PDB file of C-alpha atoms in Angstrom:
ATOM      1  CA  MET A   1      75.863 255.739  42.646  1.00 57.00           C
ATOM      2  CA  THR A   2      78.015 255.254  45.285  1.00 70.00           C
ATOM      3  CA  GLN A   3      78.790 251.300  46.255  1.00 79.00           C
ATOM      4  CA  LEU A   4      77.171 248.930  48.949  1.00 82.00           C
ATOM      5  CA  PRO A   5      80.499 248.584  51.222  1.00 85.00           C
ATOM      6  CA  ARG A   6      82.204 245.257  50.799  1.00 82.00           C
ATOM      7  CA  SER A   7      80.868 243.558  54.301  1.00 82.00           C
ATOM      8  CA  GLN A   8      76.970 243.753  52.360  1.00 87.00           C
ATOM      9  CA  ARG A   9      79.025 242.204  48.748  1.00 93.00           C
ATOM     10  CA  TRP A  10      80.490 240.062  50.363  1.00 97.00           C
ATOM     11  CA  PRO A  11      79.919 239.326  53.623  1.00 97.00           C
ATOM     12  CA  SER A  12      81.385 236.255  55.772  1.00 97.00           C
ATOM     13  CA  LEU A  13      80.295 232.382  54.570  1.00 98.00           C
ATOM     14  CA  PRO A  14      81.519 230.158  57.564  1.00 98.00           C
ATOM     15  CA  LEU A  15      80.619 226.516  56.070  1.00 98.00           C
ATOM     16  CA  ALA A  16      80.502 226.128  59.789  1.00 97.00           C
ATOM     17  CA  GLU A  17      77.755 228.064  60.503  1.00 98.00           C
ATOM     18  CA  TRP A  18      74.796 227.371  58.632  1.00 98.00           C
ATOM     19  CA  LYS A  19      75.935 223.550  57.334  1.00 98.00           C
ATOM     20  CA  ASP A  20      72.530 222.887  58.099  1.00 98.00           C
ATOM     21  CA  THR A  21      70.892 225.744  56.769  1.00 98.00           C
ATOM     22  CA  TYR A  22      72.849 224.962  53.776  1.00 98.00           C
ATOM     23  CA  ALA A  23      71.317 220.927  53.584  1.00 98.00           C
ATOM     24  CA  THR A  24      68.469 221.925  54.341  1.00 98.00           C
ATOM     25  CA  LEU A  25      67.713 224.773  51.224  1.00 98.00           C
ATOM     26  CA  HIS A  26      69.953 221.818  49.154  1.00 98.00           C
ATOM     27  CA  MET A  27      66.871 219.884  49.134  1.00 98.00           C
ATOM     28  CA  TRP A  28      64.704 222.868  48.425  1.00 98.00           C
ATOM     29  CA  THR A  29      66.216 223.837  45.905  1.00 98.00           C
ATOM     30  CA  GLN A  30      65.830 220.210  44.155  1.00 98.00           C
ATOM     31  CA  VAL A  31      61.925 220.220  44.913  1.00 98.00           C
ATOM     32  CA  VAL A  32      61.730 222.894  42.990  1.00 98.00           C
ATOM     33  CA  GLY A  33      64.242 221.965  40.870  1.00 98.00           C
ATOM     34  CA  LYS A  34      62.979 219.035  39.305  1.00 97.00           C
ATOM     35  CA  ILE A  35      58.914 220.473  39.341  1.00 98.00           C
ATOM     36  CA  ARG A  36      61.251 223.088  36.769  1.00 97.00           C
ATOM     37  CA  LEU A  37      62.542 219.692  35.129  1.00 96.00           C
ATOM     38  CA  ALA A  38      59.926 218.091  34.410  1.00 96.00           C
ATOM     39  CA  LEU A  39      57.439 220.786  32.701  1.00 97.00           C
ATOM     40  CA  SER A  40      60.271 222.350  30.306  1.00 94.00           C
ATOM     41  CA  PRO A  41      61.372 221.754  27.238  1.00 89.00           C
ATOM     42  CA  ASP A  42      64.680 219.797  27.005  1.00 86.00           C
ATOM     43  CA  ILE A  43      67.710 222.090  26.342  1.00 87.00           C
ATOM     44  CA  ASN A  44      71.324 220.855  26.196  1.00 86.00           C
ATOM     45  CA  HIS A  45      72.928 220.062  29.005  1.00 87.00           C
ATOM     46  CA  TYR A  46      70.582 220.697  30.977  1.00 84.00           C
ATOM     47  CA  TRP A  47      70.009 224.070  31.124  1.00 89.00           C
ATOM     48  CA  GLY A  48      66.538 224.001  31.111  1.00 89.00           C
ATOM     49  CA  THR A  49      66.832 223.047  34.750  1.00 93.00           C
ATOM     50  CA  ALA A  50      68.717 224.976  36.245  1.00 97.00           C
ATOM     51  CA  LEU A  51      67.766 228.845  38.248  1.00 98.00           C
ATOM     52  CA  TYR A  52      68.899 231.834  38.212  1.00 98.00           C
ATOM     53  CA  VAL A  53      69.544 234.784  40.658  1.00 98.00           C
ATOM     54  CA  THR A  54      67.177 237.723  41.053  1.00 98.00           C
ATOM     55  CA  ALA A  55      66.639 240.496  42.693  1.00 97.00           C
ATOM     56  CA  ARG A  56      65.673 238.906  46.299  1.00 98.00           C
ATOM     57  CA  GLY A  57      66.572 235.048  45.518  1.00 98.00           C
ATOM     58  CA  LEU A  58      66.441 232.402  43.417  1.00 98.00           C
ATOM     59  CA  THR A  59      63.862 232.174  40.330  1.00 98.00           C
ATOM     60  CA  THR A  60      63.255 228.926  37.845  1.00 98.00           C
ATOM     61  CA  SER A  61      61.354 231.342  35.433  1.00 97.00           C
ATOM     62  CA  PRO A  62      58.271 230.617  33.751  1.00 97.00           C
ATOM     63  CA  ILE A  63      57.619 227.339  33.743  1.00 97.00           C
ATOM     64  CA  PRO A  64      55.230 226.036  31.050  1.00 97.00           C
ATOM     65  CA  TYR A  65      52.033 224.725  32.376  1.00 97.00           C
ATOM     66  CA  ALA A  66      47.870 223.975  31.004  1.00 95.00           C
ATOM     67  CA  GLN A  67      46.382 227.514  31.857  1.00 96.00           C
ATOM     68  CA  GLY A  68      49.594 229.745  31.005  1.00 97.00           C
ATOM     69  CA  VAL A  69      53.485 230.178  32.532  1.00 98.00           C
ATOM     70  CA  PHE A  70      54.627 230.393  35.679  1.00 98.00           C
ATOM     71  CA  GLU A  71      56.935 230.618  38.106  1.00 98.00           C
ATOM     72  CA  ILE A  72      58.509 229.454  41.871  1.00 98.00           C
ATOM     73  CA  ASN A  73      60.804 232.565  43.577  1.00 98.00           C
ATOM     74  CA  PHE A  74      62.767 231.852  46.737  1.00 98.00           C
ATOM     75  CA  ASP A  75      62.848 235.070  47.864  1.00 98.00           C
ATOM     76  CA  PHE A  76      65.803 235.710  50.999  1.00 98.00           C
ATOM     77  CA  VAL A  77      64.204 239.282  51.709  1.00 98.00           C
ATOM     78  CA  ALA A  78      60.940 238.795  53.222  1.00 98.00           C
ATOM     79  CA  HIS A  79      61.788 235.017  53.205  1.00 98.00           C
ATOM     80  CA  GLU A  80      58.834 232.559  51.597  1.00 98.00           C
ATOM     81  CA  LEU A  81      58.683 231.305  48.502  1.00 98.00           C
ATOM     82  CA  ARG A  82      55.879 232.652  46.345  1.00 98.00           C
ATOM     83  CA  ILE A  83      54.516 231.085  43.490  1.00 98.00           C
ATOM     84  CA  LEU A  84      52.895 233.042  40.239  1.00 98.00           C
ATOM     85  CA  THR A  85      50.731 232.673  37.712  1.00 98.00           C
ATOM     86  CA  SER A  86      50.666 234.701  34.099  1.00 98.00           C
ATOM     87  CA  THR A  87      46.580 234.442  35.433  1.00 97.00           C
ATOM     88  CA  GLY A  88      47.156 236.305  38.445  1.00 98.00           C
ATOM     89  CA  GLU A  89      46.487 234.004  40.539  1.00 98.00           C
ATOM     90  CA  SER A  90      49.471 233.166  43.080  1.00 98.00           C
ATOM     91  CA  ARG A  91      50.978 230.926  46.330  1.00 98.00           C
ATOM     92  CA  SER A  92      52.978 231.880  49.083  1.00 98.00           C
ATOM     93  CA  ILE A  93      54.760 229.444  51.901  1.00 98.00           C
ATOM     94  CA  ARG A  94      57.363 230.388  54.675  1.00 98.00           C
ATOM     95  CA  LEU A  95      60.682 230.534  54.467  1.00 98.00           C
ATOM     96  CA  MET A  96      61.686 229.042  57.982  1.00 98.00           C
ATOM     97  CA  PRO A  97      62.307 225.732  60.308  1.00 98.00           C
ATOM     98  CA  ARG A  98      60.927 222.970  58.784  1.00 98.00           C
ATOM     99  CA  THR A  99      61.302 218.935  57.235  1.00 98.00           C
ATOM    100  CA  VAL A 100      61.648 218.592  54.027  1.00 98.00           C
ATOM    101  CA  ALA A 101      58.595 216.098  53.917  1.00 98.00           C
ATOM    102  CA  GLU A 102      56.477 218.997  55.344  1.00 98.00           C
ATOM    103  CA  PHE A 103      57.842 221.476  52.432  1.00 98.00           C
ATOM    104  CA  TYR A 104      58.051 219.333  49.400  1.00 98.00           C
ATOM    105  CA  PHE A 105      54.316 218.889  50.669  1.00 98.00           C
ATOM    106  CA  GLU A 106      52.994 222.119  51.259  1.00 98.00           C
ATOM    107  CA  LEU A 107      54.725 223.449  48.309  1.00 98.00           C
ATOM    108  CA  MET A 108      52.568 220.167  45.407  1.00 98.00           C
ATOM    109  CA  ALA A 109      50.133 221.245  47.429  1.00 98.00           C
ATOM    110  CA  ALA A 110      49.803 224.756  46.480  1.00 98.00           C
ATOM    111  CA  LEU A 111      51.127 224.179  42.684  1.00 98.00           C
ATOM    112  CA  SER A 112      48.594 222.067  42.935  1.00 98.00           C
ATOM    113  CA  SER A 113      45.242 224.476  44.253  1.00 98.00           C
ATOM    114  CA  LEU A 114      46.237 226.526  41.289  1.00 98.00           C
ATOM    115  CA  GLY A 115      46.059 223.894  38.398  1.00 97.00           C
ATOM    116  CA  ILE A 116      49.064 222.667  38.053  1.00 98.00           C
ATOM    117  CA  GLU A 117      49.286 219.192  38.150  1.00 95.00           C
ATOM    118  CA  VAL A 118      53.082 217.870  38.242  1.00 97.00           C
ATOM    119  CA  LYS A 119      55.286 214.611  39.250  1.00 96.00           C
ATOM    120  CA  VAL A 120      58.676 214.518  40.363  1.00 96.00           C
ATOM    121  CA  TRP A 121      60.991 212.234  40.879  1.00 95.00           C
ATOM    122  CA  ALA A 122      61.299 212.510  44.498  1.00 97.00           C
ATOM    123  CA  MET A 123      64.354 210.783  45.341  1.00 97.00           C
ATOM    124  CA  PRO A 124      67.717 214.404  45.939  1.00 97.00           C
ATOM    125  CA  VAL A 125      70.268 213.616  42.926  1.00 95.00           C
ATOM    126  CA  GLU A 126      74.677 215.209  43.957  1.00 93.00           C
ATOM    127  CA  VAL A 127      75.032 213.792  47.452  1.00 95.00           C
ATOM    128  CA  PRO A 128      75.830 211.171  49.867  1.00 92.00           C
ATOM    129  CA  ARG A 129      73.141 208.745  51.476  1.00 94.00           C
ATOM    130  CA  PRO A 130      70.065 210.636  49.764  1.00 96.00           C
ATOM    131  CA  VAL A 131      66.652 210.317  51.918  1.00 98.00           C
ATOM    132  CA  ARG A 132      63.511 211.100  49.312  1.00 98.00           C
ATOM    133  CA  PHE A 133      61.281 214.194  49.672  1.00 98.00           C
ATOM    134  CA  ASN A 134      58.274 212.816  51.338  1.00 98.00           C
ATOM    135  CA  VAL A 135      60.024 211.223  54.112  1.00 98.00           C
ATOM    136  CA  ASP A 136      63.329 213.122  54.675  1.00 98.00           C
ATOM    137  CA  GLU A 137      62.527 214.804  58.356  1.00 98.00           C
ATOM    138  CA  ALA A 138      65.919 215.005  59.561  1.00 97.00           C
ATOM    139  CA  HIS A 139      66.493 218.481  57.142  1.00 98.00           C
ATOM    140  CA  LYS A 140      64.802 221.098  59.928  1.00 98.00           C
ATOM    141  CA  SER A 141      67.026 224.073  59.844  1.00 98.00           C
ATOM    142  CA  TYR A 142      66.635 227.424  58.580  1.00 98.00           C
ATOM    143  CA  ASP A 143      68.355 230.532  59.676  1.00 98.00           C
ATOM    144  CA  PRO A 144      67.758 233.434  57.558  1.00 98.00           C
ATOM    145  CA  GLU A 145      70.491 235.320  57.840  1.00 98.00           C
ATOM    146  CA  TYR A 146      72.704 233.100  56.819  1.00 98.00           C
ATOM    147  CA  ALA A 147      70.149 232.170  53.886  1.00 98.00           C
ATOM    148  CA  HIS A 148      70.272 236.409  52.938  1.00 98.00           C
ATOM    149  CA  ARG A 149      73.546 235.759  53.657  1.00 98.00           C
ATOM    150  CA  PHE A 150      73.975 233.228  50.654  1.00 98.00           C
ATOM    151  CA  TRP A 151      71.860 234.993  48.382  1.00 98.00           C
ATOM    152  CA  ARG A 152      74.285 238.084  48.419  1.00 98.00           C
ATOM    153  CA  ILE A 153      77.608 236.762  48.247  1.00 98.00           C
ATOM    154  CA  LEU A 154      75.347 234.991  44.578  1.00 98.00           C
ATOM    155  CA  THR A 155      74.066 238.258  43.995  1.00 98.00           C
ATOM    156  CA  SER A 156      77.551 240.251  43.464  1.00 98.00           C
ATOM    157  CA  VAL A 157      79.109 236.780  42.515  1.00 98.00           C
ATOM    158  CA  GLU A 158      76.831 237.159  38.911  1.00 98.00           C
ATOM    159  CA  MET A 159      78.225 240.424  37.933  1.00 97.00           C
ATOM    160  CA  VAL A 160      81.549 239.654  38.263  1.00 98.00           C
ATOM    161  CA  MET A 161      80.756 236.469  35.789  1.00 98.00           C
ATOM    162  CA  ARG A 162      78.254 238.080  33.460  1.00 98.00           C
ATOM    163  CA  GLU A 163      81.262 240.309  32.920  1.00 97.00           C
ATOM    164  CA  PHE A 164      83.885 237.446  32.286  1.00 98.00           C
ATOM    165  CA  ARG A 165      81.065 236.251  30.650  1.00 98.00           C
ATOM    166  CA  ALA A 166      80.215 238.798  27.844  1.00 97.00           C
ATOM    167  CA  ARG A 167      85.002 238.658  27.433  1.00 97.00           C
ATOM    168  CA  PHE A 168      84.049 235.469  25.246  1.00 98.00           C
ATOM    169  CA  ILE A 169      81.866 235.903  22.093  1.00 97.00           C
ATOM    170  CA  GLY A 170      81.821 231.693  20.728  1.00 97.00           C
ATOM    171  CA  LYS A 171      79.489 228.494  22.244  1.00 97.00           C
ATOM    172  CA  VAL A 172      78.726 229.995  26.619  1.00 97.00           C
ATOM    173  CA  SER A 173      76.169 229.359  28.530  1.00 97.00           C
ATOM    174  CA  PRO A 174      73.511 231.404  30.602  1.00 96.00           C
ATOM    175  CA  VAL A 175      74.890 232.168  34.798  1.00 98.00           C
ATOM    176  CA  HIS A 176      72.533 229.840  35.960  1.00 97.00           C
ATOM    177  CA  PHE A 177      72.411 228.473  40.016  1.00 98.00           C
ATOM    178  CA  PHE A 178      72.446 224.169  39.876  1.00 97.00           C
ATOM    179  CA  TRP A 179      70.500 223.261  42.038  1.00 97.00           C
ATOM    180  CA  GLY A 180      71.926 219.501  42.391  1.00 96.00           C
ATOM    181  CA  SER A 181      75.341 220.116  43.244  1.00 96.00           C
ATOM    182  CA  PHE A 182      74.488 223.809  44.953  1.00 98.00           C
ATOM    183  CA  ASP A 183      76.692 225.969  43.309  1.00 98.00           C
ATOM    184  CA  LEU A 184      76.468 229.077  40.765  1.00 98.00           C
ATOM    185  CA  ALA A 185      78.259 228.574  36.926  1.00 98.00           C
ATOM    186  CA  VAL A 186      79.169 229.328  34.040  1.00 98.00           C
ATOM    187  CA  THR A 187      81.311 227.922  30.691  1.00 98.00           C
ATOM    188  CA  ARG A 188      83.085 228.346  28.029  1.00 98.00           C
ATOM    189  CA  PHE A 189      82.757 226.219  25.247  1.00 98.00           C
ATOM    190  CA  SER A 190      85.953 225.266  22.514  1.00 98.00           C
ATOM    191  CA  GLY A 191      82.968 224.593  19.157  1.00 96.00           C
ATOM    192  CA  ARG A 192      84.574 220.775  19.537  1.00 97.00           C
ATOM    193  CA  ARG A 193      83.313 217.878  20.651  1.00 96.00           C
ATOM    194  CA  ALA A 194      85.130 215.945  23.245  1.00 94.00           C
ATOM    195  CA  PRO A 195      85.832 212.252  23.758  1.00 92.00           C
ATOM    196  CA  GLU A 196      82.737 210.177  24.664  1.00 87.00           C
ATOM    197  CA  ARG A 197      82.722 209.395  28.240  1.00 81.00           C
ATOM    198  CA  PRO A 198      81.149 205.537  28.119  1.00 79.00           C
ATOM    199  CA  ASP A 199      80.943 205.250  31.724  1.00 82.00           C
ATOM    200  CA  ALA A 200      79.063 208.210  32.594  1.00 82.00           C
ATOM    201  CA  ASP A 201      75.731 208.400  33.519  1.00 84.00           C
ATOM    202  CA  PRO A 202      73.300 210.125  30.930  1.00 80.00           C
ATOM    203  CA  ILE A 203      73.750 213.493  33.045  1.00 80.00           C
ATOM    204  CA  THR A 204      77.145 213.564  33.041  1.00 84.00           C
ATOM    205  CA  LYS A 205      77.853 212.270  29.177  1.00 86.00           C
ATOM    206  CA  GLU A 206      75.271 214.939  27.519  1.00 84.00           C
ATOM    207  CA  ALA A 207      76.992 217.883  30.094  1.00 84.00           C
ATOM    208  CA  TYR A 208      80.569 216.915  28.684  1.00 88.00           C
ATOM    209  CA  SER A 209      79.382 216.368  24.894  1.00 92.00           C
ATOM    210  CA  HIS A 210      81.587 219.300  24.260  1.00 95.00           C
ATOM    211  CA  GLU A 211      84.828 220.381  25.168  1.00 97.00           C
ATOM    212  CA  VAL A 212      84.205 222.963  28.142  1.00 98.00           C
ATOM    213  CA  ILE A 213      86.309 225.579  30.294  1.00 98.00           C
ATOM    214  CA  SER A 214      83.764 226.135  33.187  1.00 98.00           C
ATOM    215  CA  HIS A 215      83.833 228.522  36.731  1.00 98.00           C
ATOM    216  CA  GLY A 216      81.419 228.565  39.486  1.00 98.00           C
ATOM    217  CA  PHE A 217      80.522 229.156  43.356  1.00 98.00           C
ATOM    218  CA  TRP A 218      80.753 226.974  45.639  1.00 98.00           C
ATOM    219  CA  PRO A 219      79.382 226.704  49.796  1.00 98.00           C
ATOM    220  CA  GLY A 220      82.090 223.967  50.145  1.00 97.00           C
ATOM    221  CA  ASP A 221      81.863 219.887  51.301  1.00 96.00           C
ATOM    222  CA  GLY A 222      83.935 219.919  54.797  1.00 95.00           C
ATOM    223  CA  GLU A 223      86.708 217.846  53.997  1.00 95.00           C
ATOM    224  CA  ILE A 224      89.294 218.604  50.646  1.00 96.00           C
ATOM    225  CA  ILE A 225      87.213 222.610  50.507  1.00 97.00           C
ATOM    226  CA  LYS A 226      86.139 223.685  54.012  1.00 96.00           C
ATOM    227  CA  ASP A 227      85.098 226.489  53.466  1.00 98.00           C
ATOM    228  CA  ALA A 228      83.184 228.402  50.477  1.00 98.00           C
ATOM    229  CA  ALA A 229      84.863 228.590  47.128  1.00 98.00           C
ATOM    230  CA  PHE A 230      85.158 229.601  43.811  1.00 98.00           C
ATOM    231  CA  TYR A 231      86.357 226.676  40.992  1.00 98.00           C
ATOM    232  CA  ALA A 232      87.592 226.564  37.852  1.00 98.00           C
ATOM    233  CA  TYR A 233      88.069 223.239  35.352  1.00 98.00           C
ATOM    234  CA  ALA A 234      88.530 222.047  32.181  1.00 98.00           C
ATOM    235  CA  ALA A 235      86.674 219.064  30.431  1.00 96.00           C
ATOM    236  CA  PRO A 236      88.580 217.179  29.341  1.00 96.00           C
ATOM    237  CA  GLU A 237      91.894 218.418  30.765  1.00 97.00           C
ATOM    238  CA  SER A 238      94.972 219.108  29.376  1.00 97.00           C
ATOM    239  CA  GLU A 239      98.582 217.746  30.202  1.00 97.00           C
ATOM    240  CA  GLY A 240      99.979 220.019  32.259  1.00 98.00           C
ATOM    241  CA  PHE A 241      97.149 222.001  33.400  1.00 98.00           C
ATOM    242  CA  LYS A 242      97.669 221.588  36.839  1.00 97.00           C
ATOM    243  CA  SER A 243     101.188 222.756  36.670  1.00 97.00           C
ATOM    244  CA  GLN A 244      99.998 226.487  35.607  1.00 98.00           C
ATOM    245  CA  ARG A 245     100.305 229.480  37.425  1.00 97.00           C
ATOM    246  CA  VAL A 246      96.991 231.058  37.401  1.00 98.00           C
ATOM    247  CA  LEU A 247      95.823 234.370  39.563  1.00 98.00           C
ATOM    248  CA  PRO A 248      95.527 235.122  42.017  1.00 98.00           C
ATOM    249  CA  ALA A 249      98.152 233.926  44.702  1.00 97.00           C
ATOM    250  CA  LYS A 250      96.760 232.116  46.843  1.00 98.00           C
ATOM    251  CA  ALA A 251      94.716 230.114  43.907  1.00 98.00           C
ATOM    252  CA  PHE A 252      95.252 225.890  44.342  1.00 98.00           C
ATOM    253  CA  TYR A 253      95.016 223.030  42.152  1.00 98.00           C
ATOM    254  CA  SER A 254      92.474 219.843  44.019  1.00 98.00           C
ATOM    255  CA  GLY A 255      94.429 216.556  42.688  1.00 97.00           C
ATOM    256  CA  GLU A 256      91.205 215.077  44.339  1.00 97.00           C
ATOM    257  CA  LYS A 257      88.543 217.045  42.469  1.00 97.00           C
ATOM    258  CA  ASN A 258      91.088 217.788  39.435  1.00 97.00           C
ATOM    259  CA  GLU A 259      89.783 221.383  40.001  1.00 98.00           C
ATOM    260  CA  PHE A 260      91.521 224.811  40.899  1.00 98.00           C
ATOM    261  CA  PHE A 261      90.858 226.510  43.784  1.00 98.00           C
ATOM    262  CA  LEU A 262      90.514 229.787  45.380  1.00 98.00           C
ATOM    263  CA  MET A 263      89.055 230.304  48.293  1.00 98.00           C
ATOM    264  CA  TYR A 264      86.132 233.193  48.704  1.00 98.00           C
ATOM    265  CA  GLU A 265      87.440 234.313  52.619  1.00 98.00           C
ATOM    266  CA  ASP A 266      90.768 235.256  50.345  1.00 98.00           C
ATOM    267  CA  MET A 267      89.342 236.342  47.859  1.00 98.00           C
ATOM    268  CA  ARG A 268      86.731 238.562  50.178  1.00 97.00           C
ATOM    269  CA  GLN A 269      90.411 239.874  51.897  1.00 96.00           C
ATOM    270  CA  ALA A 270      91.413 241.574  48.870  1.00 96.00           C
ATOM    271  CA  ASP A 271      92.568 245.137  48.511  1.00 94.00           C
ATOM    272  CA  SER A 272      89.767 244.110  44.588  1.00 96.00           C
ATOM    273  CA  PRO A 273      88.037 241.817  45.227  1.00 97.00           C
ATOM    274  CA  GLU A 274      85.661 241.371  42.101  1.00 97.00           C
ATOM    275  CA  GLN A 275      89.092 242.280  39.911  1.00 97.00           C
ATOM    276  CA  VAL A 276      90.713 239.365  42.180  1.00 98.00           C
ATOM    277  CA  LEU A 277      88.158 236.584  41.162  1.00 98.00           C
ATOM    278  CA  LEU A 278      87.330 238.346  37.220  1.00 98.00           C
ATOM    279  CA  ASP A 279      91.955 237.670  37.428  1.00 98.00           C
ATOM    280  CA  PHE A 280      91.330 234.116  38.875  1.00 98.00           C
ATOM    281  CA  PHE A 281      88.452 233.173  35.954  1.00 98.00           C
ATOM    282  CA  GLN A 282      90.524 234.863  33.430  1.00 98.00           C
ATOM    283  CA  SER A 283      94.042 233.318  33.864  1.00 98.00           C
ATOM    284  CA  THR A 284      91.949 229.413  34.752  1.00 98.00           C
ATOM    285  CA  TYR A 285      90.465 230.170  31.536  1.00 98.00           C
ATOM    286  CA  GLU A 286      93.909 230.617  29.757  1.00 98.00           C
ATOM    287  CA  ALA A 287      95.384 228.185  31.090  1.00 98.00           C
ATOM    288  CA  GLY A 288      92.720 225.313  29.670  1.00 98.00           C
ATOM    289  CA  ALA A 289      92.586 227.571  26.343  1.00 98.00           C
ATOM    290  CA  THR A 290      95.604 227.792  26.010  1.00 98.00           C
ATOM    291  CA  LEU A 291      96.751 224.284  26.216  1.00 98.00           C
ATOM    292  CA  GLY A 292      93.697 222.557  24.661  1.00 98.00           C
ATOM    293  CA  ASN A 293      94.431 224.385  21.314  1.00 98.00           C
ATOM    294  CA  TRP A 294      91.443 226.306  20.977  1.00 98.00           C
ATOM    295  CA  ASN A 295      90.350 228.823  18.319  1.00 98.00           C
ATOM    296  CA  ARG A 296      90.907 231.444  20.782  1.00 97.00           C
ATOM    297  CA  ALA A 297      91.849 234.297  18.029  1.00 96.00           C
ATOM    298  CA  GLU A 298      87.763 233.022  17.461  1.00 97.00           C
ATOM    299  CA  LEU A 299      86.195 232.882  20.750  1.00 98.00           C
ATOM    300  CA  GLU A 300      87.074 235.755  22.994  1.00 97.00           C
ATOM    301  CA  ARG A 301      86.544 239.582  22.048  1.00 93.00           C
ATOM    302  CA  PRO A 302      90.204 240.737  21.870  1.00 89.00           C
ATOM    303  CA  GLY A 303      91.936 242.850  24.862  1.00 77.00           C
ATOM    304  CA  GLN A 304      90.364 240.736  27.650  1.00 70.00           C
ATOM    305  CA  SER A 305      94.442 239.249  28.615  1.00 70.00           C
ATOM    306  CA  ALA A 306      94.675 237.945  32.412  1.00 62.00           C
ATOM    307  CA  ALA A 307      98.033 239.828  35.002  1.00 57.00           C
ATOM    308  CA  LYS A 308     100.458 238.100  34.722  1.00 52.00           C
ATOM    309  CA  ALA A 309     100.594 235.523  37.651  1.00 47.00           C
TER     310      ALA A 309
END
């Protein structure tokens, strides 16, 4: 089977070109994610709240309600939001430039028309200066080209993450999209409890209740990490982690973020982007797991070590 051209697998994604669309889409995914959060059973580490990459966008996966199950899907090919139910009913909302408030009210009305009653906390999370969804008139951009590009990248990243995930036989998260931080992530666990964080909020306490090494893809913040990037961190972080040599040579450790980063643009320009990304994931994992004294022989499939840095 012929592989898609690099430009389709890994399109460019300069943050300056789509930052307004990103900000709006971030809020839309939070509305949808909070619906899943409100109606789904609690799962450890908040895995039950995440979204998942599909062949056309992002999905909640099935959510229970009185008459069965439903799911909400972002379609970044047809640029629609679709609500599908197990009773055969459905509703669609066009993805186009519109305020967060308009999106919120139309989505809640569509759910109500299907007999799905849900109450969500309308305040966004993990963003500076949050504005309640129902009064947010500022975020109203939607560029379908960049929404499509972002989804294309997610599909490519997910395939690499799945291969990386398959190398680990210990406890490991699904490859999932966290709408709070707007990143695609996969997390490995040592199997041991982590030191408690007494001053942390309940979400952070639960997320880091056990030792983890996490990897992900994120659009960047335009400040410390100016464009899209891949990240890797260990929690708790062992002494010496930040000074470890990892792959590729352009990867770096940010003291402000306490994470390793590989800029997306550096990865996509490589001769083999997929291999470079796998090397970044594997080498940063090995650095964290070795320094953290993880029982690697019991947690890993054999023969998966990274190349030498």
